[in-house]
């Protein structure tokens, strides 16, 4: 197999230092990639300049090297690619509208799905005096367009769930760009996965629902659809992810405090067992004081 043509990626967001949850994901990605004979590349997803700090960005390759991962490809930084995302937005312009809603405008709506208050607006309604706006995707219009092209319904392949019908409409009119960032996670991840020829996306189950949106964007932008592997998460009592426990401390701090990574990494050595997510073994290999509040939130 040509590893240049088939590959997964590790794509952390530098909104903090890497912690044990990242380590689990990185080792699992590497092990699954190895089992498939694929080479993993690294992409840094730093579009949010209000939360991604330079020191976090700088620490990522270092922390990954500590975990035994180095990228043989040049490392892409999404913050360098706003022009490319701008082109993609331009391609989608028929389906986009500016939304000037504030949090206060939406406070009476209980649903997470945007109620479409600005759906009638066009860019002609935006003047230099307009408040900051977000660009939202008119979901119904986008789906109608694909129906007319004979490209609807859509599906994607998930390793555990098999063929999944895409239901992006459950997310409503999603935001694809904001005034501050001029892109969004959804847009930049879809554009970059295609640009980097990513064939296998291995990521946490917390992003599973987003795949429905990503599949739609791939169709609208005429991009290939990778295969998806969503893994369970190391979580802590009272939180879906790691946020307060020792396990959420920066990896380098845990190592300074004496944590030995070797027995943790060894959990991923047996490629045969990896398919069943070695989270229990991973938690067992941790010192009790770190593992105590943790549990494995399986991908249901
Ligand atoms: Zn609005």
PDB file of C-alpha atoms and ligand atoms in Angstrom:
ATOM      1  CA  UNK A   1       0.000   0.000   0.000  1.00  0.00           C
ATOM      2  CA  UNK A   2       1.265   3.448  -0.887  1.00  0.00           C
ATOM      3  CA  UNK A   3       1.428   5.311   2.391  1.00  0.00           C
ATOM      4  CA  UNK A   4       1.572   8.638   0.561  1.00  0.00           C
ATOM      5  CA  UNK A   5      -1.900   7.965  -0.800  1.00  0.00           C
ATOM      6  CA  UNK A   6      -3.634   6.570   2.282  1.00  0.00           C
ATOM      7  CA  UNK A   7      -3.218   8.179   5.631  1.00  0.00           C
ATOM      8  CA  UNK A   8      -4.835   9.272   8.879  1.00  0.00           C
ATOM      9  CA  UNK A   9      -3.952  12.428  10.791  1.00  0.00           C
ATOM     10  CA  UNK A  10      -3.499  13.695  14.307  1.00  0.00           C
ATOM     11  CA  UNK A  11      -5.132  17.123  14.523  1.00  0.00           C
ATOM     12  CA  UNK A  12      -4.969  18.719  17.947  1.00  0.00           C
ATOM     13  CA  UNK A  13      -6.320  22.173  18.766  1.00  0.00           C
ATOM     14  CA  UNK A  14      -3.725  24.075  20.785  1.00  0.00           C
ATOM     15  CA  UNK A  15      -6.168  25.531  23.317  1.00  0.00           C
ATOM     16  CA  UNK A  16      -4.089  24.013  26.111  1.00  0.00           C
ATOM     17  CA  UNK A  17      -1.214  21.614  26.646  1.00  0.00           C
ATOM     18  CA  UNK A  18      -1.674  17.989  25.631  1.00  0.00           C
ATOM     19  CA  UNK A  19      -2.921  15.753  28.448  1.00  0.00           C
ATOM     20  CA  UNK A  20      -3.497  12.030  28.988  1.00  0.00           C
ATOM     21  CA  UNK A  21      -6.705  12.088  26.923  1.00  0.00           C
ATOM     22  CA  UNK A  22      -4.644  13.259  23.948  1.00  0.00           C
ATOM     23  CA  UNK A  23      -2.028  10.612  24.673  1.00  0.00           C
ATOM     24  CA  UNK A  24      -4.715   7.915  24.519  1.00  0.00           C
ATOM     25  CA  UNK A  25      -5.994   9.235  21.191  1.00  0.00           C
ATOM     26  CA  UNK A  26      -2.524   9.645  19.692  1.00  0.00           C
ATOM     27  CA  UNK A  27      -1.371   6.148  20.675  1.00  0.00           C
ATOM     28  CA  UNK A  28      -4.624   4.608  19.468  1.00  0.00           C
ATOM     29  CA  UNK A  29      -4.365   6.456  16.143  1.00  0.00           C
ATOM     30  CA  UNK A  30      -0.780   5.308  15.696  1.00  0.00           C
ATOM     31  CA  UNK A  31      -1.631   1.697  16.554  1.00  0.00           C
ATOM     32  CA  UNK A  32      -4.644   1.576  14.220  1.00  0.00           C
ATOM     33  CA  UNK A  33      -2.623   3.211  11.452  1.00  0.00           C
ATOM     34  CA  UNK A  34       0.182   0.707  11.945  1.00  0.00           C
ATOM     35  CA  UNK A  35      -2.294  -2.173  11.758  1.00  0.00           C
ATOM     36  CA  UNK A  36      -3.522  -0.792   8.416  1.00  0.00           C
ATOM     37  CA  UNK A  37       0.000  -0.055   7.154  1.00  0.00           C
ATOM     38  CA  UNK A  38      -0.677   3.699   7.076  1.00  0.00           C
ATOM     39  CA  UNK A  39       1.459   6.713   7.901  1.00  0.00           C
ATOM     40  CA  UNK A  40       0.058   9.330  10.285  1.00  0.00           C
ATOM     41  CA  UNK A  41       0.543  13.045   9.690  1.00  0.00           C
ATOM     42  CA  UNK A  42       0.165  15.982  12.052  1.00  0.00           C
ATOM     43  CA  UNK A  43      -1.970  19.060  11.506  1.00  0.00           C
ATOM     44  CA  UNK A  44      -2.362  21.830  14.063  1.00  0.00           C
ATOM     45  CA  UNK A  45      -5.902  23.219  14.156  1.00  0.00           C
ATOM     46  CA  UNK A  46      -5.293  26.729  15.424  1.00  0.00           C
ATOM     47  CA  UNK A  47      -7.989  28.809  13.724  1.00  0.00           C
ATOM     48  CA  UNK A  48      -9.272  30.256  17.003  1.00  0.00           C
ATOM     49  CA  UNK A  49      -6.643  32.877  17.842  1.00  0.00           C
ATOM     50  CA  UNK A  50      -8.529  33.849  21.007  1.00  0.00           C
ATOM     51  CA  UNK A  51      -7.977  30.382  22.522  1.00  0.00           C
ATOM     52  CA  UNK A  52      -4.937  28.942  20.702  1.00  0.00           C
ATOM     53  CA  UNK A  53      -1.786  30.321  22.298  1.00  0.00           C
ATOM     54  CA  UNK A  54       1.678  30.266  20.647  1.00  0.00           C
ATOM     55  CA  UNK A  55       3.156  28.396  23.618  1.00  0.00           C
ATOM     56  CA  UNK A  56       0.560  25.636  23.191  1.00  0.00           C
ATOM     57  CA  UNK A  57       1.308  25.419  19.462  1.00  0.00           C
ATOM     58  CA  UNK A  58       5.038  25.228  20.114  1.00  0.00           C
ATOM     59  CA  UNK A  59       4.589  22.500  22.725  1.00  0.00           C
ATOM     60  CA  UNK A  60       2.631  20.112  20.483  1.00  0.00           C
ATOM     61  CA  UNK A  61       5.483  18.607  18.405  1.00  0.00           C
ATOM     62  CA  UNK A  62       7.558  18.366  21.586  1.00  0.00           C
ATOM     63  CA  UNK A  63       4.814  16.592  23.547  1.00  0.00           C
ATOM     64  CA  UNK A  64       4.095  14.307  20.605  1.00  0.00           C
ATOM     65  CA  UNK A  65       7.773  13.401  20.387  1.00  0.00           C
ATOM     66  CA  UNK A  66       7.586  12.444  24.069  1.00  0.00           C
ATOM     67  CA  UNK A  67       4.735  10.108  23.094  1.00  0.00           C
ATOM     68  CA  UNK A  68       6.895   8.609  20.351  1.00  0.00           C
ATOM     69  CA  UNK A  69       5.301  10.426  17.412  1.00  0.00           C
ATOM     70  CA  UNK A  70       7.098  12.602  14.914  1.00  0.00           C
ATOM     71  CA  UNK A  71       5.592  13.763  11.637  1.00  0.00           C
ATOM     72  CA  UNK A  72       7.622  12.960   8.545  1.00  0.00           C
ATOM     73  CA  UNK A  73       5.484  15.402   6.555  1.00  0.00           C
ATOM     74  CA  UNK A  74       5.704  19.173   7.039  1.00  0.00           C
ATOM     75  CA  UNK A  75       3.304  20.214   9.798  1.00  0.00           C
ATOM     76  CA  UNK A  76       0.345  22.233   8.573  1.00  0.00           C
ATOM     77  CA  UNK A  77      -0.987  25.076  10.688  1.00  0.00           C
ATOM     78  CA  UNK A  78      -4.561  26.048   9.906  1.00  0.00           C
ATOM     79  CA  UNK A  79      -3.838  29.642  10.910  1.00  0.00           C
ATOM     80  CA  UNK A  80      -1.708  29.879   7.725  1.00  0.00           C
ATOM     81  CA  UNK A  81      -4.559  28.788   5.496  1.00  0.00           C
ATOM     82  CA  UNK A  82      -7.317  31.375   5.843  1.00  0.00           C
ATOM     83  CA  UNK A  83      -7.143  32.214   2.114  1.00  0.00           C
ATOM     84  CA  UNK A  84      -7.891  28.620   1.216  1.00  0.00           C
ATOM     85  CA  UNK A  85     -10.906  28.574   3.556  1.00  0.00           C
ATOM     86  CA  UNK A  86     -12.001  31.856   1.996  1.00  0.00           C
ATOM     87  CA  UNK A  87     -12.037  30.171  -1.430  1.00  0.00           C
ATOM     88  CA  UNK A  88     -14.160  27.348  -0.046  1.00  0.00           C
ATOM     89  CA  UNK A  89     -16.593  29.858   1.483  1.00  0.00           C
ATOM     90  CA  UNK A  90     -16.797  31.546  -1.884  1.00  0.00           C
ATOM     91  CA  UNK A  91     -17.722  28.218  -3.521  1.00  0.00           C
ATOM     92  CA  UNK A  92     -20.514  27.844  -0.980  1.00  0.00           C
ATOM     93  CA  UNK A  93     -21.760  31.421  -1.284  1.00  0.00           C
ATOM     94  CA  UNK A  94     -25.107  30.440  -2.862  1.00  0.00           C
ATOM     95  CA  UNK A  95     -25.987  28.649   0.366  1.00  0.00           C
ATOM     96  CA  UNK A  96     -24.666  31.165   2.877  1.00  0.00           C
ATOM     97  CA  UNK A  97     -26.382  34.056   4.593  1.00  0.00           C
ATOM     98  CA  UNK A  98     -25.167  36.575   7.161  1.00  0.00           C
ATOM     99  CA  UNK A  99     -26.561  36.144  10.663  1.00  0.00           C
ATOM    100  CA  UNK A 100     -26.336  39.080  13.040  1.00  0.00           C
ATOM    101  CA  UNK A 101     -28.146  37.397  15.933  1.00  0.00           C
ATOM    102  CA  UNK A 102     -26.674  37.954  19.354  1.00  0.00           C
ATOM    103  CA  UNK A 103     -26.975  35.587  22.291  1.00  0.00           C
ATOM    104  CA  UNK A 104     -29.776  37.820  23.600  1.00  0.00           C
ATOM    105  CA  UNK A 105     -31.689  37.461  20.318  1.00  0.00           C
ATOM    106  CA  UNK A 106     -31.659  33.699  20.723  1.00  0.00           C
ATOM    107  CA  UNK A 107     -32.230  33.369  24.454  1.00  0.00           C
ATOM    108  CA  UNK A 108     -35.956  32.575  24.113  1.00  0.00           C
ATOM    109  CA  UNK A 109     -35.270  29.610  21.850  1.00  0.00           C
ATOM    110  CA  UNK A 110     -34.632  26.398  23.737  1.00  0.00           C
ATOM    111  CA  UNK A 111     -33.443  24.273  20.821  1.00  0.00           C
ATOM    112  CA  UNK A 112     -29.751  24.140  19.913  1.00  0.00           C
ATOM    113  CA  UNK A 113     -30.804  24.405  16.281  1.00  0.00           C
ATOM    114  CA  UNK A 114     -30.729  27.976  15.005  1.00  0.00           C
ATOM    115  CA  UNK A 115     -34.326  29.201  14.388  1.00  0.00           C
ATOM    116  CA  UNK A 116     -33.469  30.846  11.081  1.00  0.00           C
ATOM    117  CA  UNK A 117     -34.223  34.453  12.042  1.00  0.00           C
ATOM    118  CA  UNK A 118     -31.737  35.829   9.482  1.00  0.00           C
ATOM    119  CA  UNK A 119     -32.378  33.274   6.754  1.00  0.00           C
ATOM    120  CA  UNK A 120     -33.922  35.917   4.482  1.00  0.00           C
ATOM    121  CA  UNK A 121     -30.787  38.092   4.601  1.00  0.00           C
ATOM    122  CA  UNK A 122     -28.140  38.400   1.889  1.00  0.00           C
ATOM    123  CA  UNK A 123     -24.734  40.040   1.862  1.00  0.00           C
ATOM    124  CA  UNK A 124     -26.454  43.097   0.349  1.00  0.00           C
ATOM    125  CA  UNK A 125     -28.062  43.630   3.761  1.00  0.00           C
ATOM    126  CA  UNK A 126     -24.628  44.043   5.351  1.00  0.00           C
ATOM    127  CA  UNK A 127     -23.289  47.592   5.543  1.00  0.00           C
ATOM    128  CA  UNK A 128     -20.184  48.964   7.251  1.00  0.00           C
ATOM    129  CA  UNK A 129     -22.474  49.857  10.170  1.00  0.00           C
ATOM    130  CA  UNK A 130     -23.873  46.352  10.550  1.00  0.00           C
ATOM    131  CA  UNK A 131     -23.076  44.484  13.759  1.00  0.00           C
ATOM    132  CA  UNK A 132     -20.616  41.562  13.522  1.00  0.00           C
ATOM    133  CA  UNK A 133     -22.140  38.710  11.587  1.00  0.00           C
ATOM    134  CA  UNK A 134     -21.603  34.984  11.152  1.00  0.00           C
ATOM    135  CA  UNK A 135     -22.061  33.155   7.866  1.00  0.00           C
ATOM    136  CA  UNK A 136     -24.605  30.370   8.206  1.00  0.00           C
ATOM    137  CA  UNK A 137     -25.315  27.547   5.793  1.00  0.00           C
ATOM    138  CA  UNK A 138     -28.917  27.463   4.590  1.00  0.00           C
ATOM    139  CA  UNK A 139     -29.304  23.743   5.248  1.00  0.00           C
ATOM    140  CA  UNK A 140     -32.574  23.236   3.367  1.00  0.00           C
ATOM    141  CA  UNK A 141     -31.238  25.063   0.314  1.00  0.00           C
ATOM    142  CA  UNK A 142     -27.995  23.076   0.334  1.00  0.00           C
ATOM    143  CA  UNK A 143     -29.843  19.753   0.554  1.00  0.00           C
ATOM    144  CA  UNK A 144     -32.263  20.826  -2.185  1.00  0.00           C
ATOM    145  CA  UNK A 145     -29.283  21.619  -4.410  1.00  0.00           C
ATOM    146  CA  UNK A 146     -27.841  18.127  -3.888  1.00  0.00           C
ATOM    147  CA  UNK A 147     -31.253  16.566  -4.577  1.00  0.00           C
ATOM    148  CA  UNK A 148     -31.445  18.427  -7.867  1.00  0.00           C
ATOM    149  CA  UNK A 149     -27.973  17.174  -8.788  1.00  0.00           C
ATOM    150  CA  UNK A 150     -28.985  13.603  -7.905  1.00  0.00           C
ATOM    151  CA  UNK A 151     -26.453  13.545  -5.032  1.00  0.00           C
ATOM    152  CA  UNK A 152     -28.875  13.028  -2.180  1.00  0.00           C
ATOM    153  CA  UNK A 153     -29.115  11.090   0.160  1.00  0.00           C
ATOM    154  CA  UNK A 154     -25.540  10.960   1.453  1.00  0.00           C
ATOM    155  CA  UNK A 155     -23.830   8.450   3.712  1.00  0.00           C
ATOM    156  CA  UNK A 156     -20.488   7.934   5.392  1.00  0.00           C
ATOM    157  CA  UNK A 157     -18.694   4.872   6.694  1.00  0.00           C
ATOM    158  CA  UNK A 158     -17.905   4.545  10.378  1.00  0.00           C
ATOM    159  CA  UNK A 159     -15.810   1.607  11.583  1.00  0.00           C
ATOM    160  CA  UNK A 160     -18.284   0.650  14.330  1.00  0.00           C
ATOM    161  CA  UNK A 161     -21.603   1.730  12.857  1.00  0.00           C
ATOM    162  CA  UNK A 162     -21.000   0.722   9.264  1.00  0.00           C
ATOM    163  CA  UNK A 163     -22.772   2.708   6.556  1.00  0.00           C
ATOM    164  CA  UNK A 164     -24.429   5.716   8.222  1.00  0.00           C
ATOM    165  CA  UNK A 165     -27.003   7.865   6.395  1.00  0.00           C
ATOM    166  CA  UNK A 166     -25.931  11.505   6.718  1.00  0.00           C
ATOM    167  CA  UNK A 167     -28.502  13.644   8.518  1.00  0.00           C
ATOM    168  CA  UNK A 168     -26.940  17.108   8.533  1.00  0.00           C
ATOM    169  CA  UNK A 169     -30.416  18.671   8.856  1.00  0.00           C
ATOM    170  CA  UNK A 170     -30.415  17.780  12.566  1.00  0.00           C
ATOM    171  CA  UNK A 171     -27.839  20.549  13.043  1.00  0.00           C
ATOM    172  CA  UNK A 172     -29.878  23.186  11.203  1.00  0.00           C
ATOM    173  CA  UNK A 173     -28.184  26.230   9.671  1.00  0.00           C
ATOM    174  CA  UNK A 174     -24.666  25.769  11.031  1.00  0.00           C
ATOM    175  CA  UNK A 175     -22.139  28.610  11.235  1.00  0.00           C
ATOM    176  CA  UNK A 176     -19.335  28.194   8.676  1.00  0.00           C
ATOM    177  CA  UNK A 177     -17.443  31.397   9.401  1.00  0.00           C
ATOM    178  CA  UNK A 178     -17.335  34.172  11.949  1.00  0.00           C
ATOM    179  CA  UNK A 179     -16.130  37.696  11.662  1.00  0.00           C
ATOM    180  CA  UNK A 180     -13.179  36.965  13.970  1.00  0.00           C
ATOM    181  CA  UNK A 181     -11.980  33.717  12.345  1.00  0.00           C
ATOM    182  CA  UNK A 182     -13.388  33.771   8.762  1.00  0.00           C
ATOM    183  CA  UNK A 183     -13.718  29.994   8.938  1.00  0.00           C
ATOM    184  CA  UNK A 184     -15.008  27.322  11.295  1.00  0.00           C
ATOM    185  CA  UNK A 185     -13.941  23.915  12.529  1.00  0.00           C
ATOM    186  CA  UNK A 186     -16.354  22.278  10.055  1.00  0.00           C
ATOM    187  CA  UNK A 187     -15.114  24.116   7.005  1.00  0.00           C
ATOM    188  CA  UNK A 188     -11.383  24.001   7.676  1.00  0.00           C
ATOM    189  CA  UNK A 189     -11.324  20.342   8.708  1.00  0.00           C
ATOM    190  CA  UNK A 190     -13.168  19.239   5.572  1.00  0.00           C
ATOM    191  CA  UNK A 191     -11.003  21.392   3.289  1.00  0.00           C
ATOM    192  CA  UNK A 192      -7.740  20.280   4.898  1.00  0.00           C
ATOM    193  CA  UNK A 193      -8.589  16.581   5.069  1.00  0.00           C
ATOM    194  CA  UNK A 194      -9.104  16.682   1.313  1.00  0.00           C
ATOM    195  CA  UNK A 195      -6.043  18.868   0.664  1.00  0.00           C
ATOM    196  CA  UNK A 196      -3.848  16.514   2.700  1.00  0.00           C
ATOM    197  CA  UNK A 197      -5.342  13.423   1.118  1.00  0.00           C
ATOM    198  CA  UNK A 198      -6.562  12.058   4.441  1.00  0.00           C
ATOM    199  CA  UNK A 199      -8.255   8.727   3.864  1.00  0.00           C
ATOM    200  CA  UNK A 200      -8.926   7.666   7.466  1.00  0.00           C
ATOM    201  CA  UNK A 201     -10.162   9.972  10.173  1.00  0.00           C
ATOM    202  CA  UNK A 202      -9.549   8.582  13.636  1.00  0.00           C
ATOM    203  CA  UNK A 203     -10.976  10.842  16.316  1.00  0.00           C
ATOM    204  CA  UNK A 204     -12.946  10.965  19.539  1.00  0.00           C
ATOM    205  CA  UNK A 205     -16.629  10.027  19.625  1.00  0.00           C
ATOM    206  CA  UNK A 206     -17.416  13.576  20.797  1.00  0.00           C
ATOM    207  CA  UNK A 207     -17.028  14.589  17.148  1.00  0.00           C
ATOM    208  CA  UNK A 208     -19.206  11.823  15.709  1.00  0.00           C
ATOM    209  CA  UNK A 209     -22.316  14.015  15.290  1.00  0.00           C
ATOM    210  CA  UNK A 210     -20.259  16.573  13.390  1.00  0.00           C
ATOM    211  CA  UNK A 211     -19.496  13.985  10.723  1.00  0.00           C
ATOM    212  CA  UNK A 212     -23.010  14.520   9.324  1.00  0.00           C
ATOM    213  CA  UNK A 213     -22.135  18.157   8.612  1.00  0.00           C
ATOM    214  CA  UNK A 214     -18.730  17.247   7.234  1.00  0.00           C
ATOM    215  CA  UNK A 215     -20.232  14.740   4.812  1.00  0.00           C
ATOM    216  CA  UNK A 216     -22.591  17.431   3.505  1.00  0.00           C
ATOM    217  CA  UNK A 217     -19.734  19.920   3.020  1.00  0.00           C
ATOM    218  CA  UNK A 218     -17.708  17.287   1.183  1.00  0.00           C
ATOM    219  CA  UNK A 219     -20.597  16.847  -1.248  1.00  0.00           C
ATOM    220  CA  UNK A 220     -21.127  20.602  -1.713  1.00  0.00           C
ATOM    221  CA  UNK A 221     -17.402  21.218  -2.270  1.00  0.00           C
ATOM    222  CA  UNK A 222     -16.925  18.142  -4.429  1.00  0.00           C
ATOM    223  CA  UNK A 223     -14.369  16.613  -2.062  1.00  0.00           C
ATOM    224  CA  UNK A 224     -13.712  12.928  -1.360  1.00  0.00           C
ATOM    225  CA  UNK A 225     -15.108  11.311   1.782  1.00  0.00           C
ATOM    226  CA  UNK A 226     -12.625   9.602   4.109  1.00  0.00           C
ATOM    227  CA  UNK A 227     -13.470   6.604   6.268  1.00  0.00           C
ATOM    228  CA  UNK A 228     -14.252   7.353   9.897  1.00  0.00           C
ATOM    229  CA  UNK A 229     -13.151   5.637  13.067  1.00  0.00           C
ATOM    230  CA  UNK A 230     -14.595   7.232  16.203  1.00  0.00           C
ATOM    231  CA  UNK A 231     -13.127   6.078  19.487  1.00  0.00           C
ATOM    232  CA  UNK A 232     -14.436   6.284  23.049  1.00  0.00           C
ATOM    233  CA  UNK A 233     -13.098   8.891  25.445  1.00  0.00           C
ATOM    234  CA  UNK A 234     -11.226   8.842  28.693  1.00  0.00           C
ATOM    235  CA  UNK A 235     -13.589  10.877  30.875  1.00  0.00           C
ATOM    236  CA  UNK A 236     -13.724  11.866  34.516  1.00  0.00           C
ATOM    237  CA  UNK A 237     -16.521  11.828  37.088  1.00  0.00           C
ATOM    238  CA  UNK A 238     -18.906  14.700  36.448  1.00  0.00           C
ATOM    239  CA  UNK A 239     -17.335  15.599  33.094  1.00  0.00           C
ATOM    240  CA  UNK A 240     -17.630  14.193  29.611  1.00  0.00           C
ATOM    241  CA  UNK A 241     -13.935  14.845  29.023  1.00  0.00           C
ATOM    242  CA  UNK A 242     -10.852  15.513  31.098  1.00  0.00           C
ATOM    243  CA  UNK A 243     -10.970  18.947  32.665  1.00  0.00           C
ATOM    244  CA  UNK A 244     -10.338  18.944  36.400  1.00  0.00           C
ATOM    245  CA  UNK A 245      -8.612  15.730  37.410  1.00  0.00           C
ATOM    246  CA  UNK A 246      -4.874  15.058  37.494  1.00  0.00           C
ATOM    247  CA  UNK A 247      -5.263  13.365  34.127  1.00  0.00           C
ATOM    248  CA  UNK A 248      -6.102  16.748  32.598  1.00  0.00           C
ATOM    249  CA  UNK A 249      -2.811  18.252  33.748  1.00  0.00           C
ATOM    250  CA  UNK A 250      -0.209  18.937  31.050  1.00  0.00           C
ATOM    251  CA  UNK A 251       1.635  15.756  30.097  1.00  0.00           C
ATOM    252  CA  UNK A 252       5.004  17.358  30.733  1.00  0.00           C
ATOM    253  CA  UNK A 253       3.917  18.251  34.283  1.00  0.00           C
ATOM    254  CA  UNK A 254       2.817  14.666  34.960  1.00  0.00           C
ATOM    255  CA  UNK A 255       6.141  13.415  33.621  1.00  0.00           C
ATOM    256  CA  UNK A 256       8.052  15.903  35.785  1.00  0.00           C
ATOM    257  CA  UNK A 257       6.046  14.577  38.725  1.00  0.00           C
ATOM    258  CA  UNK A 258       7.268  11.069  37.964  1.00  0.00           C
ATOM    259  CA  UNK A 259       4.674   9.532  35.643  1.00  0.00           C
ATOM    260  CA  UNK A 260       6.248   6.761  33.551  1.00  0.00           C
ATOM    261  CA  UNK A 261       4.742   6.660  30.057  1.00  0.00           C
ATOM    262  CA  UNK A 262       6.269   3.306  29.098  1.00  0.00           C
ATOM    263  CA  UNK A 263       3.619   1.011  30.657  1.00  0.00           C
ATOM    264  CA  UNK A 264       0.866   3.194  29.209  1.00  0.00           C
ATOM    265  CA  UNK A 265       2.307   3.135  25.717  1.00  0.00           C
ATOM    266  CA  UNK A 266       2.842  -0.628  26.000  1.00  0.00           C
ATOM    267  CA  UNK A 267      -0.934  -1.064  26.195  1.00  0.00           C
ATOM    268  CA  UNK A 268      -1.072  -0.196  22.493  1.00  0.00           C
ATOM    269  CA  UNK A 269       1.636  -2.625  21.420  1.00  0.00           C
ATOM    270  CA  UNK A 270      -0.710  -5.528  20.832  1.00  0.00           C
ATOM    271  CA  UNK A 271      -2.286  -4.489  17.572  1.00  0.00           C
ATOM    272  CA  UNK A 272      -4.751  -7.406  17.696  1.00  0.00           C
ATOM    273  CA  UNK A 273      -6.359  -6.016  20.826  1.00  0.00           C
ATOM    274  CA  UNK A 274      -6.515  -2.416  19.645  1.00  0.00           C
ATOM    275  CA  UNK A 275      -9.786  -2.909  17.755  1.00  0.00           C
ATOM    276  CA  UNK A 276     -11.585  -3.307  21.082  1.00  0.00           C
ATOM    277  CA  UNK A 277     -10.294   0.011  22.398  1.00  0.00           C
ATOM    278  CA  UNK A 278      -7.730  -0.670  25.106  1.00  0.00           C
ATOM    279  CA  UNK A 279      -9.166   1.986  27.443  1.00  0.00           C
ATOM    280  CA  UNK A 280      -9.633  -0.328  30.430  1.00  0.00           C
ATOM    281  CA  UNK A 281      -6.049  -1.561  30.138  1.00  0.00           C
ATOM    282  CA  UNK A 282      -4.907   2.047  29.743  1.00  0.00           C
ATOM    283  CA  UNK A 283      -6.692   3.102  32.948  1.00  0.00           C
ATOM    284  CA  UNK A 284      -5.282   0.061  34.777  1.00  0.00           C
ATOM    285  CA  UNK A 285      -1.761   0.995  33.724  1.00  0.00           C
ATOM    286  CA  UNK A 286      -2.120   4.441  35.335  1.00  0.00           C
ATOM    287  CA  UNK A 287      -1.141   5.129  38.942  1.00  0.00           C
ATOM    288  CA  UNK A 288      -4.280   4.836  41.118  1.00  0.00           C
ATOM    289  CA  UNK A 289      -4.138   8.462  42.225  1.00  0.00           C
ATOM    290  CA  UNK A 290      -4.500   9.560  38.602  1.00  0.00           C
ATOM    291  CA  UNK A 291      -6.903   6.834  37.470  1.00  0.00           C
ATOM    292  CA  UNK A 292      -9.303   7.055  40.431  1.00  0.00           C
ATOM    293  CA  UNK A 293     -11.812   9.599  39.028  1.00  0.00           C
ATOM    294  CA  UNK A 294     -11.519   8.349  35.445  1.00  0.00           C
ATOM    295  CA  UNK A 295     -13.728   6.088  33.402  1.00  0.00           C
ATOM    296  CA  UNK A 296     -14.015   5.043  29.785  1.00  0.00           C
ATOM    297  CA  UNK A 297     -16.894   6.654  27.976  1.00  0.00           C
ATOM    298  CA  UNK A 298     -17.501   4.101  25.288  1.00  0.00           C
ATOM    299  CA  UNK A 299     -18.687   5.109  21.834  1.00  0.00           C
ATOM    300  CA  UNK A 300     -22.300   3.901  21.926  1.00  0.00           C
TER     301      UNK A 300
HETATM  302 ZN1  LIG B   1     -29.386  35.462  12.869  1.00  0.00          ZN
END
